Tab-separated table of C-alpha atoms and ligand atoms in Angstrom:
chain	number	residue	atom	x	y	z
A	1	MET	CA	4.653	8.721	-5.706
A	2	ALA	CA	6.449	7.117	-2.820
A	3	ALA	CA	9.506	5.007	-2.413
A	4	THR	CA	11.204	3.669	0.687
A	5	CYS	CA	14.831	2.506	0.823
A	6	VAL	CA	16.316	0.036	3.266
A	7	ILE	CA	20.065	0.594	3.526
A	8	GLY	CA	22.661	-1.142	5.715
A	9	LEU	CA	24.734	1.443	7.578
A	10	GLN	CA	27.614	-0.808	8.660
A	11	TRP	CA	29.590	-3.567	6.882
A	12	GLY	CA	26.587	-5.673	5.853
A	13	ASP	CA	24.404	-8.306	7.531
A	14	GLU	CA	22.518	-5.691	9.543
A	15	ALA	CA	19.325	-7.783	9.082
A	16	LYS	CA	18.047	-5.874	6.054
A	17	GLY	CA	16.142	-8.956	4.873
A	18	LYS	CA	14.052	-9.024	8.044
A	19	ILE	CA	13.055	-5.355	7.739
A	20	VAL	CA	12.337	-5.579	4.006
A	21	ASP	CA	10.047	-8.558	4.616
A	22	ILE	CA	8.154	-6.576	7.258
A	23	LEU	CA	7.909	-3.357	5.232
A	24	THR	CA	6.768	-5.283	2.121
A	25	GLU	CA	3.264	-5.334	3.587
A	26	ARG	CA	3.011	-1.575	2.956
A	27	HIS	CA	4.461	-1.601	-0.588
A	28	ASP	CA	3.529	-2.774	-4.076
A	29	ILE	CA	6.988	-3.498	-5.483
A	30	VAL	CA	10.258	-4.633	-3.875
A	31	VAL	CA	13.499	-3.991	-5.776
A	32	ARG	CA	17.039	-5.369	-5.460
A	33	TYR	CA	19.242	-2.910	-7.350
A	34	GLN	CA	22.935	-3.734	-6.704
A	35	GLY	CA	25.237	-6.522	-5.553
A	36	GLY	CA	24.586	-10.144	-6.361
A	37	ALA	CA	24.800	-13.527	-4.713
A	38	ASN	CA	27.402	-12.133	-2.303
A	39	ALA	CA	24.349	-11.046	-0.321
A	40	GLY	CA	22.647	-13.372	2.117
A	41	HIS	CA	19.404	-11.985	3.508
A	42	THR	CA	17.460	-13.894	6.143
A	43	VAL	CA	13.701	-13.894	6.636
A	44	VAL	CA	12.130	-15.846	9.504
A	45	TYR	CA	8.389	-16.365	9.987
A	46	GLY	CA	6.001	-19.141	10.955
A	47	GLY	CA	8.849	-21.259	12.279
A	48	GLN	CA	10.634	-21.250	8.902
A	49	THR	CA	13.955	-19.644	7.970
A	50	PHE	CA	14.638	-18.497	4.409
A	51	LYS	CA	18.035	-17.365	3.088
A	52	LEU	CA	17.911	-15.196	-0.017
A	53	SER	CA	20.811	-14.065	-2.168
A	54	LEU	CA	19.271	-12.584	-5.318
A	55	VAL	CA	15.513	-12.856	-4.951
A	56	PRO	CA	14.101	-9.786	-3.150
A	57	SER	CA	12.981	-10.352	0.434
A	58	GLY	CA	9.468	-9.258	-0.594
A	59	ILE	CA	8.859	-12.614	-2.281
A	60	PHE	CA	6.855	-14.036	0.641
A	61	ARG	CA	3.852	-11.765	-0.079
A	62	PRO	CA	2.555	-13.123	-3.424
A	63	GLN	CA	0.542	-9.992	-4.295
A	64	VAL	CA	3.737	-7.890	-4.285
A	65	GLN	CA	5.860	-7.551	-7.438
A	66	CYS	CA	9.548	-8.343	-6.930
A	67	VAL	CA	12.180	-6.885	-9.245
A	68	ILE	CA	15.865	-7.612	-9.761
A	69	ALA	CA	17.006	-4.402	-11.421
A	70	GLY	CA	19.827	-3.721	-13.870
A	71	GLY	CA	22.445	-2.790	-11.280
A	72	VAL	CA	22.563	-6.346	-9.931
A	73	VAL	CA	25.169	-8.821	-11.192
A	74	LEU	CA	23.441	-12.077	-11.854
A	75	ASN	CA	24.652	-15.601	-11.315
A	76	PRO	CA	21.970	-17.522	-13.237
A	77	ALA	CA	22.714	-20.918	-11.676
A	78	SER	CA	22.451	-19.456	-8.212
A	79	LEU	CA	19.237	-17.585	-9.060
A	80	ILE	CA	17.596	-20.666	-10.612
A	81	GLY	CA	18.574	-22.734	-7.561
A	82	GLU	CA	17.087	-20.099	-5.300
A	83	ILE	CA	13.827	-19.904	-7.266
A	84	GLU	CA	13.489	-23.699	-7.285
A	85	GLY	CA	14.262	-23.885	-3.573
A	86	LEU	CA	11.576	-21.312	-2.794
A	87	LYS	CA	8.999	-23.045	-4.990
A	88	ALA	CA	9.758	-26.391	-3.321
A	89	ARG	CA	8.865	-24.747	-0.005
A	90	GLY	CA	5.545	-23.437	-1.331
A	91	VAL	CA	6.601	-19.858	-2.074
A	92	LYS	CA	5.097	-18.430	-5.264
A	93	VAL	CA	7.736	-17.400	-7.807
A	94	GLY	CA	6.213	-16.692	-11.207
A	95	GLU	CA	5.152	-13.468	-12.820
A	96	ASN	CA	5.693	-11.835	-9.421
A	97	LEU	CA	9.463	-11.835	-10.163
A	98	LEU	CA	10.922	-9.645	-12.912
A	99	ILE	CA	14.599	-9.626	-13.822
A	100	SER	CA	16.238	-6.811	-15.745
A	101	ASP	CA	17.564	-7.583	-19.216
A	102	ARG	CA	20.273	-5.013	-18.359
A	103	ALA	CA	21.679	-7.022	-15.430
A	104	HIS	CA	25.230	-8.184	-16.104
A	105	VAL	CA	25.759	-11.924	-16.028
A	106	ILE	CA	28.417	-13.756	-14.019
A	107	PHE	CA	30.300	-16.422	-15.986
A	108	PRO	CA	32.736	-19.157	-14.902
A	109	TRP	CA	35.713	-16.885	-15.697
A	110	HIS	CA	34.521	-14.404	-13.085
A	111	PHE	CA	34.754	-17.044	-10.373
A	112	GLU	CA	38.292	-17.936	-11.495
A	113	GLU	CA	39.317	-14.274	-11.504
A	114	ASP	CA	37.841	-13.695	-8.058
A	115	ARG	CA	39.875	-16.598	-6.708
A	116	LEU	CA	43.103	-15.591	-8.459
A	117	LEU	CA	43.122	-11.842	-8.040
A	118	ASP	CA	41.935	-11.199	-4.488
A	119	VAL	CA	45.129	-12.480	-2.932
A	120	GLN	CA	47.291	-10.656	-5.428
A	121	CYS	CA	45.850	-7.176	-5.827
A	122	THR	CA	46.029	-5.670	-2.354
A	123	SER	CA	49.270	-5.386	-0.509
A	124	GLY	CA	49.472	-7.690	2.471
A	125	GLU	CA	45.867	-8.134	3.463
A	126	ALA	CA	43.331	-9.771	1.155
A	127	ILE	CA	39.886	-8.233	0.643
A	128	GLY	CA	38.464	-11.625	1.548
A	129	THR	CA	35.670	-11.556	-1.026
A	130	THR	CA	32.789	-13.988	-1.025
A	131	LEU	CA	34.336	-15.592	-4.168
A	132	ARG	CA	31.039	-15.217	-6.023
A	133	GLY	CA	32.606	-13.452	-9.040
A	134	ILE	CA	31.114	-10.105	-8.060
A	135	GLY	CA	34.144	-7.821	-8.487
A	136	PRO	CA	35.287	-9.399	-11.781
A	137	CYS	CA	31.777	-9.126	-13.266
A	138	TYR	CA	31.484	-5.450	-12.308
A	139	ARG	CA	34.997	-4.911	-13.674
A	140	ASP	CA	33.948	-6.349	-17.041
A	141	LYS	CA	30.788	-4.236	-16.965
A	142	VAL	CA	32.815	-1.050	-16.634
A	143	GLY	CA	35.393	-2.328	-19.129
A	144	ARG	CA	32.548	-3.149	-21.590
A	145	SER	CA	34.424	-5.315	-24.105
A	146	HIS	CA	34.084	-8.550	-22.086
A	147	ALA	CA	30.630	-7.925	-20.673
A	148	ILE	CA	27.430	-9.863	-21.310
A	149	ARG	CA	24.058	-8.670	-20.038
A	150	LEU	CA	21.074	-10.919	-19.461
A	151	GLY	CA	19.346	-9.591	-22.587
A	152	ASP	CA	22.362	-10.664	-24.688
A	153	LEU	CA	21.662	-14.322	-23.885
A	154	TYR	CA	18.637	-14.166	-26.202
A	155	ARG	CA	20.441	-12.632	-29.192
A	156	ASP	CA	21.701	-14.453	-32.294
A	157	ASN	CA	25.338	-13.567	-31.644
A	158	PHE	CA	25.425	-14.971	-28.102
A	159	ARG	CA	27.453	-18.027	-29.144
A	160	ASP	CA	30.017	-15.786	-30.908
A	161	ARG	CA	30.285	-13.485	-27.880
A	162	ILE	CA	31.075	-16.455	-25.655
A	163	ALA	CA	33.692	-17.665	-28.155
A	164	GLN	CA	35.389	-14.244	-28.322
A	165	ILE	CA	35.431	-13.683	-24.592
A	166	THR	CA	36.593	-17.170	-23.629
A	167	ALA	CA	39.463	-16.850	-26.142
A	168	ALA	CA	40.527	-13.551	-24.564
A	169	LYS	CA	40.185	-14.872	-21.020
A	170	ASN	CA	42.062	-18.084	-21.835
A	171	GLN	CA	44.940	-15.989	-23.139
A	172	ILE	CA	45.155	-14.209	-19.771
A	173	PHE	CA	44.663	-17.421	-17.775
A	174	SER	CA	47.494	-19.135	-19.711
A	175	SER	CA	49.952	-16.682	-18.187
A	176	PHE	CA	49.240	-17.870	-14.632
A	177	LYS	CA	51.445	-20.403	-12.838
A	178	ALA	CA	50.634	-24.123	-12.922
A	179	SER	CA	50.191	-23.992	-9.141
A	180	ASP	CA	47.260	-21.601	-9.613
A	181	ASN	CA	45.332	-24.620	-10.880
A	182	ILE	CA	43.564	-22.878	-13.716
A	183	LYS	CA	41.189	-24.844	-15.879
A	184	LEU	CA	41.002	-23.254	-19.323
A	185	LEU	CA	37.501	-22.317	-20.454
A	186	ASP	CA	35.488	-24.456	-22.861
A	187	ALA	CA	33.333	-22.093	-24.958
A	188	ALA	CA	30.931	-24.730	-26.286
A	189	LYS	CA	30.257	-26.115	-22.836
A	190	ILE	CA	29.684	-22.658	-21.342
A	191	HIS	CA	27.394	-21.675	-24.202
A	192	ALA	CA	25.263	-24.782	-23.796
A	193	GLU	CA	25.033	-24.301	-20.039
A	194	TYR	CA	24.043	-20.629	-20.261
A	195	ALA	CA	21.576	-21.250	-23.111
A	196	GLY	CA	19.851	-23.624	-20.692
A	197	PHE	CA	19.814	-20.974	-17.958
A	198	ALA	CA	18.425	-18.411	-20.430
A	199	GLU	CA	15.535	-20.706	-21.287
A	200	LYS	CA	14.690	-21.247	-17.615
A	201	LEU	CA	14.735	-17.531	-16.781
A	202	LYS	CA	13.044	-16.300	-19.969
A	203	SER	CA	9.569	-15.719	-18.556
A	204	HIS	CA	10.971	-13.360	-15.882
A	205	VAL	CA	13.153	-11.173	-18.114
A	206	ALA	CA	11.931	-7.615	-18.745
A	207	ASP	CA	12.931	-3.990	-19.165
A	208	THR	CA	12.636	-3.270	-15.458
A	209	THR	CA	13.793	0.342	-15.812
A	210	ALA	CA	10.693	1.114	-17.914
A	211	PHE	CA	8.516	-0.952	-15.566
A	212	LEU	CA	9.753	0.858	-12.452
A	213	LEU	CA	9.431	4.315	-14.010
A	214	ASP	CA	5.858	3.555	-15.114
A	215	SER	CA	5.089	2.165	-11.658
A	216	VAL	CA	6.473	5.029	-9.614
A	217	GLU	CA	4.882	7.620	-11.900
A	218	SER	CA	1.495	5.925	-11.564
A	219	GLY	CA	1.635	6.064	-7.785
A	220	LYS	CA	2.828	2.548	-6.917
A	221	ARG	CA	4.743	2.250	-3.641
A	222	LEU	CA	8.293	1.016	-4.175
A	223	LEU	CA	10.593	-0.542	-1.593
A	224	PHE	CA	14.310	-0.669	-2.410
A	225	GLU	CA	16.302	-3.436	-0.734
A	226	GLY	CA	19.969	-2.563	-0.375
A	227	ALA	CA	22.534	-5.332	-0.257
A	228	GLN	CA	25.812	-5.192	1.692
A	229	GLY	CA	26.350	-2.116	3.864
A	230	SER	CA	27.332	1.504	3.295
A	231	LEU	CA	30.881	0.992	4.591
A	232	LEU	CA	31.355	-1.549	1.766
A	233	ASP	CA	30.396	1.050	-0.881
A	234	ILE	CA	32.870	1.115	-3.767
A	235	ASP	CA	33.140	4.925	-3.721
A	236	HIS	CA	32.366	5.923	-0.139
A	237	GLY	CA	33.341	2.848	1.885
A	238	THR	CA	36.626	1.574	3.312
A	239	PHE	CA	38.289	1.192	-0.098
A	240	PRO	CA	39.777	-1.175	-1.224
A	241	PHE	CA	38.175	-3.419	1.419
A	242	VAL	CA	34.740	-2.945	-0.103
A	243	THR	CA	32.419	-4.612	-2.565
A	244	SER	CA	32.248	-3.485	-6.214
A	245	SER	CA	28.927	-1.654	-6.208
A	246	ASN	CA	27.367	1.420	-4.587
A	247	SER	CA	25.959	-0.303	-1.536
A	248	SER	CA	25.207	2.936	0.304
A	249	GLY	CA	22.118	5.035	-0.416
A	250	VAL	CA	23.781	6.595	-3.446
A	251	GLY	CA	23.347	3.360	-5.439
A	252	VAL	CA	19.554	3.289	-5.536
A	253	SER	CA	19.088	5.462	-8.613
A	254	SER	CA	21.979	4.148	-10.665
A	255	GLY	CA	21.046	0.549	-9.932
A	256	SER	CA	17.306	0.829	-10.550
A	257	GLY	CA	16.879	3.754	-12.934
A	258	VAL	CA	14.406	5.429	-10.567
A	259	PRO	CA	15.345	9.070	-9.866
A	260	GLY	CA	16.173	9.981	-6.285
A	261	ARG	CA	13.388	12.574	-6.199
A	262	HIS	CA	10.853	9.748	-5.810
A	263	ILE	CA	12.446	8.503	-2.595
A	264	THR	CA	10.347	9.635	0.326
A	265	LYS	CA	11.861	7.631	3.174
A	266	VAL	CA	15.223	6.042	3.887
A	267	VAL	CA	15.442	3.483	6.679
A	268	GLY	CA	19.002	2.947	7.905
A	269	ILE	CA	19.563	-0.527	9.362
A	270	VAL	CA	22.125	-1.067	12.097
A	271	LYS	CA	23.033	-3.833	14.445
A	272	ALA	CA	23.154	-2.785	18.108
A	273	TYR	CA	26.875	-3.571	17.751
A	274	THR	CA	29.110	-4.007	14.668
A	275	THR	CA	30.215	-6.939	12.539
A	276	ARG	CA	32.397	-7.331	9.502
A	277	VAL	CA	33.259	-10.344	7.314
A	278	GLY	CA	36.436	-10.291	5.255
A	279	GLY	CA	39.501	-8.065	5.523
A	280	GLY	CA	40.007	-4.389	6.247
A	281	PRO	CA	40.134	-2.055	9.227
A	282	PHE	CA	37.471	-2.253	11.925
A	283	PRO	CA	38.260	0.252	14.713
A	284	THR	CA	35.849	-1.094	17.343
A	285	GLU	CA	36.632	-4.782	16.727
A	286	GLN	CA	36.780	-6.912	19.872
A	287	ASP	CA	39.109	-9.746	18.979
A	288	ASN	CA	38.695	-11.149	22.476
A	289	ALA	CA	36.197	-12.853	24.793
A	290	THR	CA	33.653	-10.038	24.353
A	291	GLY	CA	33.763	-10.440	20.576
A	292	GLN	CA	33.344	-14.192	20.960
A	293	HIS	CA	30.415	-13.673	23.339
A	294	ILE	CA	28.679	-11.483	20.720
A	295	ARG	CA	29.503	-13.995	17.958
A	296	ASP	CA	28.002	-16.842	19.982
A	297	ARG	CA	24.860	-14.998	21.057
A	298	GLY	CA	24.279	-13.391	17.668
A	299	ASN	CA	25.213	-16.543	15.732
A	300	GLU	CA	27.568	-14.317	13.774
A	301	TYR	CA	28.647	-16.626	10.988
A	302	GLY	CA	28.325	-15.591	7.324
A	303	THR	CA	25.011	-16.410	5.652
A	304	VAL	CA	26.790	-16.976	2.325
A	305	THR	CA	30.288	-18.185	3.199
A	306	LYS	CA	29.769	-19.413	6.810
A	307	ARG	CA	32.910	-17.513	7.835
A	308	PRO	CA	32.928	-16.306	11.462
A	309	ARG	CA	32.040	-12.619	11.436
A	310	ARG	CA	34.383	-10.218	13.200
A	311	CYS	CA	32.469	-8.577	16.062
A	312	GLY	CA	32.841	-5.329	17.983
A	313	TRP	CA	31.117	-2.380	19.635
A	314	PHE	CA	28.751	0.048	17.955
A	315	ASP	CA	30.707	2.693	16.088
A	316	ALA	CA	28.746	5.944	16.118
A	317	VAL	CA	31.425	7.787	14.106
A	318	ALA	CA	30.976	5.358	11.228
A	319	VAL	CA	27.180	5.237	11.420
A	320	ARG	CA	26.798	9.020	11.711
A	321	TYR	CA	28.784	9.209	8.474
A	322	THR	CA	26.764	6.553	6.612
A	323	ALA	CA	23.423	7.904	7.887
A	324	ARG	CA	24.307	11.289	6.379
A	325	LEU	CA	25.619	9.686	3.183
A	326	GLY	CA	22.400	7.736	2.734
A	327	GLY	CA	20.061	10.609	3.590
A	328	VAL	CA	18.683	8.368	6.316
A	329	ASP	CA	15.431	9.453	7.960
A	330	VAL	CA	15.060	6.807	10.669
A	331	LEU	CA	17.048	3.963	12.181
A	332	ALA	CA	16.096	0.337	12.691
A	333	VAL	CA	18.243	-1.089	15.511
A	334	MET	CA	18.558	-4.839	15.121
A	335	LEU	CA	19.797	-7.722	17.306
A	336	LEU	CA	19.457	-5.717	20.517
A	337	ASP	CA	18.797	-9.013	22.353
A	338	VAL	CA	22.362	-10.145	21.617
A	339	LEU	CA	23.729	-7.590	24.104
A	340	SER	CA	21.358	-8.611	26.929
A	341	GLN	CA	23.781	-10.414	29.225
A	342	LEU	CA	26.605	-7.872	29.224
A	343	PRO	CA	27.150	-5.896	32.435
A	344	GLU	CA	28.462	-2.917	30.486
A	345	ILE	CA	28.300	-1.901	26.847
A	346	GLU	CA	30.754	0.374	25.063
A	347	VAL	CA	29.886	2.769	22.277
A	348	CYS	CA	32.503	4.527	20.176
A	349	THR	CA	31.688	8.242	20.135
A	350	ALA	CA	34.823	9.652	18.479
A	351	TYR	CA	38.269	8.628	17.237
A	352	GLU	CA	41.728	9.767	18.186
A	353	LEU	CA	44.156	10.137	15.272
A	354	ASP	CA	47.761	11.287	15.792
A	355	GLY	CA	46.906	12.494	19.298
A	356	ARG	CA	43.943	14.572	18.122
A	357	ARG	CA	40.281	13.824	18.712
A	358	ILE	CA	38.333	13.600	15.466
A	359	ALA	CA	34.608	13.204	14.868
A	360	HIS	CA	34.719	12.411	11.135
A	361	PHE	CA	35.196	9.052	9.426
A	362	PRO	CA	38.611	9.079	7.667
A	363	SER	CA	38.558	8.742	3.880
A	364	HIS	CA	41.819	6.779	3.684
A	365	VAL	CA	41.989	3.247	4.912
A	366	ASP	CA	45.493	3.753	6.347
A	367	ASP	CA	44.172	6.513	8.622
A	368	LEU	CA	41.221	4.358	9.644
A	369	ARG	CA	43.700	1.643	10.596
A	370	ARG	CA	45.498	4.062	12.915
A	371	VAL	CA	42.524	5.573	14.750
A	372	ARG	CA	41.965	4.772	18.389
A	373	PRO	CA	38.272	4.565	19.282
A	374	ILE	CA	37.107	6.722	22.187
A	375	TYR	CA	34.431	4.862	24.109
A	376	GLU	CA	31.598	5.789	26.362
A	377	THR	CA	30.500	3.052	28.751
A	378	LEU	CA	26.811	2.420	29.289
A	379	PRO	CA	25.252	0.049	31.830
A	380	GLY	CA	23.816	-3.227	30.453
A	381	TRP	CA	20.414	-4.674	31.381
A	382	GLN	CA	21.180	-8.380	31.964
A	383	THR	CA	17.671	-9.676	31.365
A	384	GLU	CA	16.443	-11.391	28.229
A	385	ILE	CA	14.275	-9.211	26.001
A	386	SER	CA	13.414	-11.518	23.070
A	387	ASP	CA	9.841	-12.068	24.267
A	388	LEU	CA	9.070	-8.366	24.690
A	389	ARG	CA	6.966	-6.644	22.009
A	390	ARG	CA	6.767	-3.012	23.145
A	391	ILE	CA	9.546	-0.477	23.518
A	392	ALA	CA	7.975	0.696	26.765
A	393	ASP	CA	8.491	-2.802	28.231
A	394	LEU	CA	12.239	-2.827	27.543
A	395	PRO	CA	14.502	-2.505	30.606
A	396	ALA	CA	15.335	1.145	31.332
A	397	ASN	CA	19.015	0.605	30.459
A	398	ALA	CA	18.089	-0.861	27.074
A	399	ARG	CA	15.942	2.200	26.340
A	400	LYS	CA	18.785	4.464	27.488
A	401	TYR	CA	21.144	2.607	25.150
A	402	LEU	CA	18.790	3.148	22.184
A	403	ASP	CA	18.355	6.827	23.060
A	404	ARG	CA	22.095	7.307	23.207
A	405	LEU	CA	22.665	5.606	19.827
A	406	SER	CA	19.969	7.788	18.308
A	407	GLN	CA	21.498	10.933	19.792
A	408	LEU	CA	25.013	10.066	18.628
A	409	VAL	CA	23.901	9.183	15.082
A	410	GLY	CA	21.503	12.112	14.902
A	411	ARG	CA	18.483	10.116	13.711
A	412	PRO	CA	15.385	8.797	15.517
A	413	VAL	CA	14.984	5.069	16.131
A	414	GLU	CA	11.777	3.799	14.542
A	415	VAL	CA	12.207	0.026	14.735
A	416	VAL	CA	13.838	-2.216	17.331
A	417	SER	CA	14.421	-5.913	16.745
A	418	VAL	CA	14.863	-8.425	19.557
A	419	GLY	CA	14.991	-11.696	17.637
A	420	PRO	CA	15.063	-13.087	14.084
A	421	ASP	CA	11.318	-13.706	13.750
A	422	ARG	CA	8.942	-11.233	12.085
A	423	GLU	CA	7.068	-11.045	15.367
A	424	GLN	CA	10.135	-10.074	17.403
A	425	THR	CA	9.940	-6.488	16.246
A	426	MET	CA	8.924	-3.243	17.969
A	427	PHE	CA	7.853	0.004	16.351
A	428	VAL	CA	8.169	3.379	18.006
B	1	GDP	P1	21.151	-9.114	5.978
B	1	GDP	O1	22.201	-9.592	5.040
B	1	GDP	O2	21.309	-7.660	6.306
B	1	GDP	O3	19.748	-9.401	5.522
B	1	GDP	O4	21.385	-9.897	7.345
B	1	GDP	P2	21.752	-11.477	7.509
B	1	GDP	O5	20.533	-12.264	7.226
B	1	GDP	O6	22.981	-11.809	6.770
B	1	GDP	O7	22.148	-11.513	9.040
B	1	GDP	C1	21.261	-11.167	10.051
B	1	GDP	C2	21.066	-12.386	10.972
B	1	GDP	O8	20.480	-11.966	12.190
B	1	GDP	C3	20.110	-13.412	10.403
B	1	GDP	O9	20.523	-14.687	10.820
B	1	GDP	C4	18.781	-13.048	11.055
B	1	GDP	O10	17.876	-14.133	11.136
B	1	GDP	C5	19.241	-12.621	12.417
B	1	GDP	N1	18.412	-11.597	13.089
B	1	GDP	C6	17.707	-10.597	12.540
B	1	GDP	N2	17.214	-9.787	13.489
B	1	GDP	C7	17.599	-10.305	14.675
B	1	GDP	C8	17.432	-9.909	16.029
B	1	GDP	O11	16.832	-8.893	16.346
B	1	GDP	N3	18.012	-10.708	16.979
B	1	GDP	C9	18.700	-11.822	16.675
B	1	GDP	N4	19.227	-12.521	17.673
B	1	GDP	N5	18.905	-12.216	15.394
B	1	GDP	C10	18.368	-11.465	14.418
B	2	IMO	P1	24.608	-8.703	2.782
B	2	IMO	O1	23.713	-8.160	1.682
B	2	IMO	C1	28.563	-8.759	4.582
B	2	IMO	C2	31.993	-8.378	1.886
B	2	IMO	C3	32.908	-9.571	1.742
B	2	IMO	C4	34.236	-8.871	1.479
B	2	IMO	C5	33.808	-7.682	0.626
B	2	IMO	C6	33.980	-7.901	-0.871
B	2	IMO	O2	24.234	-10.069	3.210
B	2	IMO	O3	24.723	-7.723	3.888
B	2	IMO	P2	32.620	-9.317	-2.669
B	2	IMO	O4	32.337	-10.781	-2.756
B	2	IMO	O5	31.383	-8.484	-2.614
B	2	IMO	O6	33.583	-8.836	-3.700
B	2	IMO	O7	33.387	-9.128	-1.252
B	2	IMO	O8	32.442	-7.451	0.916
B	2	IMO	N1	30.553	-8.631	1.625
B	2	IMO	C7	29.621	-8.712	2.566
B	2	IMO	N2	29.720	-8.666	3.901
B	2	IMO	N3	27.351	-8.867	4.007
B	2	IMO	C8	27.224	-8.894	2.667
B	2	IMO	O9	26.031	-8.874	2.040
B	2	IMO	C9	28.402	-8.849	1.880
B	2	IMO	N4	28.647	-8.884	0.553
B	2	IMO	C10	29.964	-8.742	0.408
B	2	IMO	O10	32.937	-10.342	2.918
B	2	IMO	O11	34.745	-8.372	2.687
B	3	MG	MG1	23.735	-11.013	4.957
């Protein structure tokens, strides 16, 4: 009985895909359990780059079983495109991919709602979602009456469900202004399209909750691949500037059905600095030449939406919080090479709020907006490190930087990454 979790400890894009791909070698099953095609996970090996949104990053080892569990919201068109793209590049995707019949399905109305409601529901600043229908699909899941799960696509009443829901959604859409450019939904067209998707995905669909419980109880080694980052968690993140699922460690059990008692190791993934895409407070943001330098060196543009990512210094207050929240055992520090040319590097060690120094991460977004980060300055190393393969070979200042991050977060560093490729990875 053993399960490992890979969890992002910042606002996403911490390079979870790279670590999952590497850790897959030591596991039997890799599981995506929340989020959807808002995720963009990158795996680089053998001179090839793969971008994955729904398919687990374990897919490149054909002997390993990949599972998309019930907590994921599924865009069938996007998943089919991804599977076909992988197959065209010689990656095996067959019985090695199971998809939960409990996963909720994203429909065209969810995309419309994502587009229409993001700008309207938060005062002033938009969440800046990925516009992949994620929030609206989770909203319908919780609301129940307008929800369709993957297993429902194979039932006799599927056509009727589509007719009922499109009628209800069209009634709501009719109340929007002409300038919102709403196209009313065509039930017959949507049914035909999704019946086609159902046929294509049929061989992968299974009760993954039962499969995972059987597997973990029979001693299989499970690897859980988190999507997004802990600060985007719907309950514990920077609400409302979050995603609509539990993207911190707390989501593993609800999303997969596997009890937390089976989890034996949690790997917290962090960048050596911080990035964020979309709206919301970001205390250590460097909206200046330093931020641009990091963006250029780290190629910090969204994997899914291509938006420039906001960049800033490592925030140890935030990561200490998310490491505790996720029950993190060890840290993987990624993209350390991006900081190589800086003469000095800042790390946020505490916040100041209303003239008082605080060490905790505020629960209310308005307080987080008002904090002033307190920085400690560390010397840079100003030599390239991408070709190094052992921690001992890193410049002394790079090792000091890692030690300080570890000390501030309160967790040991087990993995250090100095480039996108599988090979550009060091283990302590
Ligand atoms: P994920 O969503 O957490 O899987 O991360 P993304 O794939 O969205 O973003 C991480 C980006 O950093 C990808 O383009 C990776 O190829 C790249 N990457 C991963 N590790 C490193 C590293 O150590 N150094 C550099 N320079 N790039 C890295
Ligand atoms: P990976 O798995 C970074 C952000 C969006 C937006 C907010 C809500 O690649 O780390 P949503 O479409 O989920 O309703 O958008 O969450 N976001 C991500 N940011 N990485 C991701 O995934 C993200 N998935 C969603 O930018 O701010
Ligand atoms: Mg990403």
